[in-house]
Amino acid sequence: MLDCLIIGGGPAGLTAAIYLARYRRRVTVVDAGKSRAALIPESHNYPGFQGIAGPALLERLRDQARRYGAELRHGTVTALRRDADGFIADVGGETLCAHTVLMATGLVDKKPETEGLADGIVHGAIRFCPICDGYEAMDRRIGVLGPFETAAHKALFMRTYSRDVRLFATDRIGAAGLSGELAAAGVTVAGIAARVDPSAEGVSVTVEDGKTHVLDVVYPVLGCVVRSDLAAALGAECSPVGTLSVDDHQRTSVEGLFGAGDVVADLHQLSVATGHAAIAATAIHNRLARNDR
């Protein structure tokens, strides 16, 4: 019987595993290998690093968790249910039992449908987190792409870093008041994007009227899907967008079920995930029976 089953091996799940293993708890992390952090080319605002790539950070966290005795498994939890002692999880035909469960399942960014946009993720010209790397786009040619109203707010934020910010809508351009605010801030409303052509040097965006804009980086604002379905199936309370509702100790509305990281947060940051994990792991340790040496 595990003290804690952690579902998700991103920064939140692995940090929690480190804490729980150091509390001398029996903990297993089940990870499908789809952490959003693995897509980060380099994060520049993670404390203690001038810059670190997502895959490198995950590998360091995995090594640290194993060092203290946490078990890391590759797999997918396909079902989660309660019993008198805690939880039962189905993992690839195997059953795992645990007194507590930490959901660290994160989210999935919605994939861009504009022609050519997905290829830019590979080249690095398409970026998803301006909070993480907007500073590195200082004074560059920046594009923001997405539904007009959502993209407008992101474009206004990007004016923090550059005078050359252009908004490419994926729907009808409207909201006169918002258009006025964009104009006052010096954001160019470039039109509706028809095609994106990324390369190692940057990215070109062609709008419906045929004009092509040459940029250094484009930030899609297309929303995401929160991986909270397992917890929701147990009756855990969720926000309208699907994030798990938790208290100050990262406890969900289901007894013994905790949440940490992007699955509960609106601010999708590595440091937020690790902070959640430390709080959750400590609350889990304190909830369990004493394990005196």
Coordinates of C-alpha atoms in Angstrom, one line a residue:
M1 CA 0.0 0.0 0.0
L2 CA 1.5 3.3 -1.1
D3 CA 1.5 6.3 1.2
C4 CA 0.9 8.4 -1.9
L5 CA 0.4 7.9 -5.6
I6 CA 1.4 10.9 -7.7
I7 CA -0.2 11.1 -11.1
G8 CA 2.0 13.1 -13.4
G9 CA 5.8 13.5 -13.6
G10 CA 6.2 17.1 -14.4
P11 CA 7.8 19.7 -12.0
A12 CA 4.9 19.5 -9.5
G13 CA 4.7 15.7 -9.4
L14 CA 8.5 15.2 -9.1
T15 CA 9.0 17.9 -6.5
A16 CA 6.2 16.4 -4.4
A17 CA 7.9 13.0 -4.8
I18 CA 11.2 14.4 -3.6
Y19 CA 9.5 15.9 -0.5
L20 CA 7.6 12.7 0.3
A21 CA 10.5 10.5 -0.2
R22 CA 12.6 12.7 2.2
Y23 CA 9.7 12.3 4.7
R24 CA 10.4 8.6 4.4
R25 CA 7.0 7.9 2.7
R26 CA 6.4 5.2 0.2
V27 CA 5.6 7.1 -3.0
T28 CA 5.2 6.2 -6.7
V29 CA 5.0 8.6 -9.6
V30 CA 3.1 7.4 -12.7
D31 CA 4.0 9.5 -15.7
A32 CA 2.8 9.3 -19.3
G33 CA 5.8 11.4 -20.5
K34 CA 3.6 14.3 -21.7
S35 CA 4.7 17.0 -19.3
R36 CA 4.2 20.5 -20.7
A37 CA 7.5 21.4 -19.2
A38 CA 9.3 19.2 -21.7
L39 CA 8.3 21.7 -24.4
I40 CA 10.2 24.6 -22.8
P41 CA 13.3 25.3 -24.9
E42 CA 14.8 27.4 -22.1
S43 CA 13.2 29.0 -19.0
H44 CA 14.9 32.1 -17.7
N45 CA 12.9 32.9 -14.7
Y46 CA 13.2 29.6 -12.7
P47 CA 15.1 30.6 -9.5
G48 CA 18.8 29.7 -9.4
F49 CA 19.3 29.2 -13.1
Q50 CA 20.3 31.8 -15.7
G51 CA 18.5 29.5 -18.1
I52 CA 17.5 25.9 -18.1
A53 CA 15.7 23.8 -20.7
G54 CA 12.6 22.0 -19.6
P55 CA 13.9 18.4 -20.4
A56 CA 17.1 19.1 -18.5
L57 CA 15.1 20.4 -15.4
L58 CA 12.9 17.3 -15.5
E59 CA 15.9 15.0 -15.7
R60 CA 17.5 16.7 -12.6
L61 CA 14.2 16.3 -10.7
R62 CA 13.9 12.6 -11.7
D63 CA 17.4 11.9 -10.5
Q64 CA 16.8 13.7 -7.2
A65 CA 13.5 11.9 -6.6
R66 CA 15.2 8.5 -7.3
R67 CA 18.1 9.4 -5.0
Y68 CA 15.7 9.5 -2.0
G69 CA 13.8 6.3 -2.9
A70 CA 10.8 7.5 -4.9
E71 CA 9.6 5.0 -7.5
L72 CA 9.1 6.5 -11.0
R73 CA 6.9 4.5 -13.5
H74 CA 6.1 5.2 -17.1
G75 CA 2.5 4.7 -17.8
T76 CA -1.0 6.1 -17.8
V77 CA -3.6 5.9 -15.0
T78 CA -6.7 5.0 -16.9
A79 CA -9.1 4.8 -13.9
L80 CA -9.1 6.0 -10.3
R81 CA -11.6 5.0 -7.6
R82 CA -12.0 5.1 -3.9
D83 CA -12.2 2.3 -1.3
A84 CA -12.2 2.1 2.4
D85 CA -8.4 2.4 2.7
G86 CA -7.9 5.1 0.1
F87 CA -7.6 4.9 -3.6
I88 CA -7.2 2.2 -6.3
A89 CA -5.6 3.1 -9.7
D90 CA -5.5 1.1 -12.9
V91 CA -2.2 1.5 -14.6
G92 CA -1.6 -0.6 -17.8
G93 CA -3.4 -3.7 -16.5
E94 CA -1.9 -3.3 -13.0
T95 CA -3.6 -2.1 -9.9
L96 CA -1.9 0.4 -7.5
C97 CA -3.4 1.1 -4.0
A98 CA -2.6 4.3 -2.1
H99 CA -3.7 6.1 1.0
T100 CA -3.6 9.4 -0.8
V101 CA -3.3 10.7 -4.3
L102 CA -1.7 13.8 -5.7
M103 CA -3.0 15.0 -9.1
A104 CA -0.1 16.7 -10.9
T105 CA -1.5 16.0 -14.4
G106 CA -1.2 19.5 -15.8
L107 CA -2.8 20.7 -19.0
V108 CA -2.4 20.5 -22.7
D109 CA -2.2 23.6 -24.9
K110 CA -4.7 23.5 -27.7
K111 CA -2.9 22.9 -31.0
P112 CA -2.9 25.7 -33.6
E113 CA -5.1 25.1 -36.7
T114 CA -3.7 28.0 -38.8
E115 CA -1.7 26.4 -41.6
G116 CA 2.0 26.0 -40.8
L117 CA 1.8 27.2 -37.2
A118 CA 2.5 23.8 -35.6
D119 CA 5.8 23.5 -37.5
G120 CA 7.0 26.7 -35.7
I121 CA 7.0 24.9 -32.4
V122 CA 9.9 22.8 -33.6
H123 CA 11.9 25.8 -34.9
G124 CA 11.3 27.7 -31.6
A125 CA 9.7 30.7 -33.4
I126 CA 6.3 29.7 -31.8
R127 CA 6.4 30.2 -28.1
F128 CA 3.6 29.6 -25.5
C129 CA 4.8 31.5 -22.3
P130 CA 5.6 35.2 -22.6
I131 CA 6.0 35.3 -18.8
C132 CA 8.8 32.7 -19.1
D133 CA 10.6 34.2 -22.1
G134 CA 9.1 37.6 -23.0
Y135 CA 12.2 39.3 -21.6
E136 CA 14.3 37.4 -24.2
A137 CA 12.1 38.9 -27.0
M138 CA 13.0 42.4 -25.9
D139 CA 12.8 44.9 -28.9
R140 CA 12.1 42.0 -31.4
R141 CA 9.2 41.8 -33.8
I142 CA 6.5 40.0 -31.9
G143 CA 3.2 38.5 -33.1
V144 CA 0.3 37.4 -31.0
L145 CA -2.2 35.0 -32.6
G146 CA -5.6 33.9 -31.3
P147 CA -9.3 34.9 -30.8
F148 CA -9.4 38.7 -31.0
E149 CA -10.4 39.6 -27.4
T150 CA -8.1 37.0 -25.8
A151 CA -5.1 37.8 -28.0
A152 CA -5.6 41.6 -27.4
H153 CA -4.9 41.3 -23.7
K154 CA -1.7 39.2 -24.4
A155 CA -0.6 41.7 -27.1
L156 CA -1.0 44.6 -24.6
F157 CA 1.2 42.6 -22.1
M158 CA 3.8 42.1 -24.8
R159 CA 4.2 45.9 -25.2
T160 CA 6.1 45.5 -21.9
Y161 CA 9.0 44.2 -24.0
S162 CA 8.7 45.6 -27.5
R163 CA 7.4 48.5 -29.5
D164 CA 6.7 46.2 -32.5
V165 CA 3.8 44.0 -31.5
R166 CA 1.2 42.8 -34.0
L167 CA -2.0 41.0 -33.4
F168 CA -3.3 38.3 -35.8
A169 CA -6.9 37.3 -35.1
T170 CA -8.3 33.9 -35.7
D171 CA -11.9 35.2 -35.7
R172 CA -13.7 38.4 -36.4
I173 CA -11.9 41.5 -35.3
G174 CA -14.3 43.5 -33.1
A175 CA -14.7 45.1 -29.7
A176 CA -14.3 48.8 -30.6
G177 CA -13.2 49.8 -27.1
L178 CA -10.5 47.2 -27.1
S179 CA -9.4 48.2 -30.6
G180 CA -9.0 51.7 -29.3
E181 CA -6.9 50.5 -26.4
L182 CA -4.6 48.5 -28.7
A183 CA -4.2 51.5 -31.0
A184 CA -3.3 53.8 -28.1
A185 CA -0.7 51.3 -26.9
G186 CA 0.8 51.1 -30.4
V187 CA -0.2 47.5 -31.1
T188 CA -0.9 46.8 -34.8
V189 CA -4.1 44.9 -35.5
A190 CA -2.7 43.1 -38.6
G191 CA -5.8 41.1 -39.7
I192 CA -6.9 37.5 -39.7
A193 CA -4.1 35.0 -40.1
A194 CA -4.3 32.7 -43.0
R195 CA -0.9 31.0 -43.0
V196 CA 2.3 30.9 -40.9
D197 CA 5.7 30.0 -42.4
P198 CA 8.3 29.4 -39.6
S199 CA 12.0 28.9 -40.1
A200 CA 15.2 28.8 -38.0
E201 CA 15.5 32.6 -38.6
G202 CA 11.9 33.6 -37.5
V203 CA 8.4 33.3 -38.8
S204 CA 6.2 34.9 -41.5
V205 CA 2.5 35.4 -41.1
T206 CA 0.3 35.9 -44.1
V207 CA -3.1 37.5 -43.5
E208 CA -6.3 37.0 -45.5
D209 CA -5.7 40.1 -47.7
G210 CA -2.4 38.5 -48.8
K211 CA 0.0 40.8 -46.9
T212 CA 2.9 39.0 -45.3
H213 CA 4.4 40.1 -41.9
V214 CA 7.9 39.0 -41.1
L215 CA 8.4 38.4 -37.3
D216 CA 10.9 37.1 -34.9
V217 CA 8.5 35.2 -32.6
V218 CA 4.8 34.5 -32.5
Y219 CA 2.8 33.7 -29.3
P220 CA -0.4 31.7 -29.9
V221 CA -3.3 32.4 -27.4
L222 CA -5.5 29.4 -28.1
G223 CA -6.4 28.1 -24.7
C224 CA -5.8 24.7 -23.1
V225 CA -7.4 21.5 -21.9
V226 CA -6.9 20.8 -18.2
R227 CA -6.2 17.1 -17.3
S228 CA -8.6 17.0 -14.4
D229 CA -10.9 14.2 -15.7
L230 CA -9.8 11.5 -13.2
A231 CA -10.4 13.7 -10.2
A232 CA -13.7 15.1 -11.6
A233 CA -14.9 11.5 -12.0
L234 CA -14.4 11.1 -8.3
G235 CA -16.6 14.1 -7.7
A236 CA -13.8 16.7 -7.1
E237 CA -15.0 20.2 -7.5
C238 CA -13.6 22.1 -10.6
S239 CA -13.7 25.6 -11.9
P240 CA -15.6 26.4 -15.1
V241 CA -12.4 25.9 -17.1
G242 CA -11.7 22.6 -15.5
T243 CA -9.0 23.4 -12.9
L244 CA -9.3 21.5 -9.6
S245 CA -10.6 23.6 -6.7
V246 CA -8.2 23.3 -3.7
D247 CA -7.7 24.8 -0.3
D248 CA -4.6 26.3 1.3
H249 CA -3.1 22.9 1.7
Q250 CA -3.8 21.8 -1.9
R251 CA -6.7 19.5 -0.8
T252 CA -9.5 19.0 -3.2
S253 CA -13.1 18.4 -2.2
V254 CA -12.4 14.6 -2.2
E255 CA -10.9 13.4 1.1
G256 CA -7.3 12.3 0.5
L257 CA -7.1 13.7 -3.0
F258 CA -4.7 16.6 -3.6
G259 CA -3.8 18.8 -6.6
A260 CA -0.7 20.7 -7.6
G261 CA 0.6 22.6 -10.6
D262 CA -1.2 23.6 -13.8
V263 CA -4.1 21.3 -13.0
V264 CA -5.1 23.8 -10.2
A265 CA -3.5 27.0 -11.3
D266 CA -4.2 29.9 -13.6
L267 CA -0.5 31.0 -13.5
H268 CA 1.2 28.3 -15.4
Q269 CA 4.8 28.6 -14.0
L270 CA 7.4 26.2 -12.9
S271 CA 7.9 28.0 -9.6
V272 CA 4.2 27.9 -8.9
A273 CA 4.1 24.2 -9.5
T274 CA 7.0 23.5 -7.2
G275 CA 5.5 25.7 -4.4
H276 CA 2.2 23.8 -4.7
A277 CA 4.1 20.5 -4.5
A278 CA 5.9 21.4 -1.3
I279 CA 2.6 22.4 0.4
A280 CA 0.8 19.3 -0.8
A281 CA 3.5 16.9 0.1
T282 CA 3.8 18.3 3.6
A283 CA 0.0 18.2 4.1
I284 CA 0.0 14.6 2.9
H285 CA 2.8 13.6 5.3
N286 CA 1.0 15.3 8.2
R287 CA -2.3 13.6 7.3
L288 CA -0.8 10.0 7.3
A289 CA -0.1 7.9 10.3
R290 CA 3.3 8.7 12.0
N291 CA 6.3 6.9 10.6
D292 CA 8.8 7.2 13.5
R293 CA 12.2 5.8 12.8

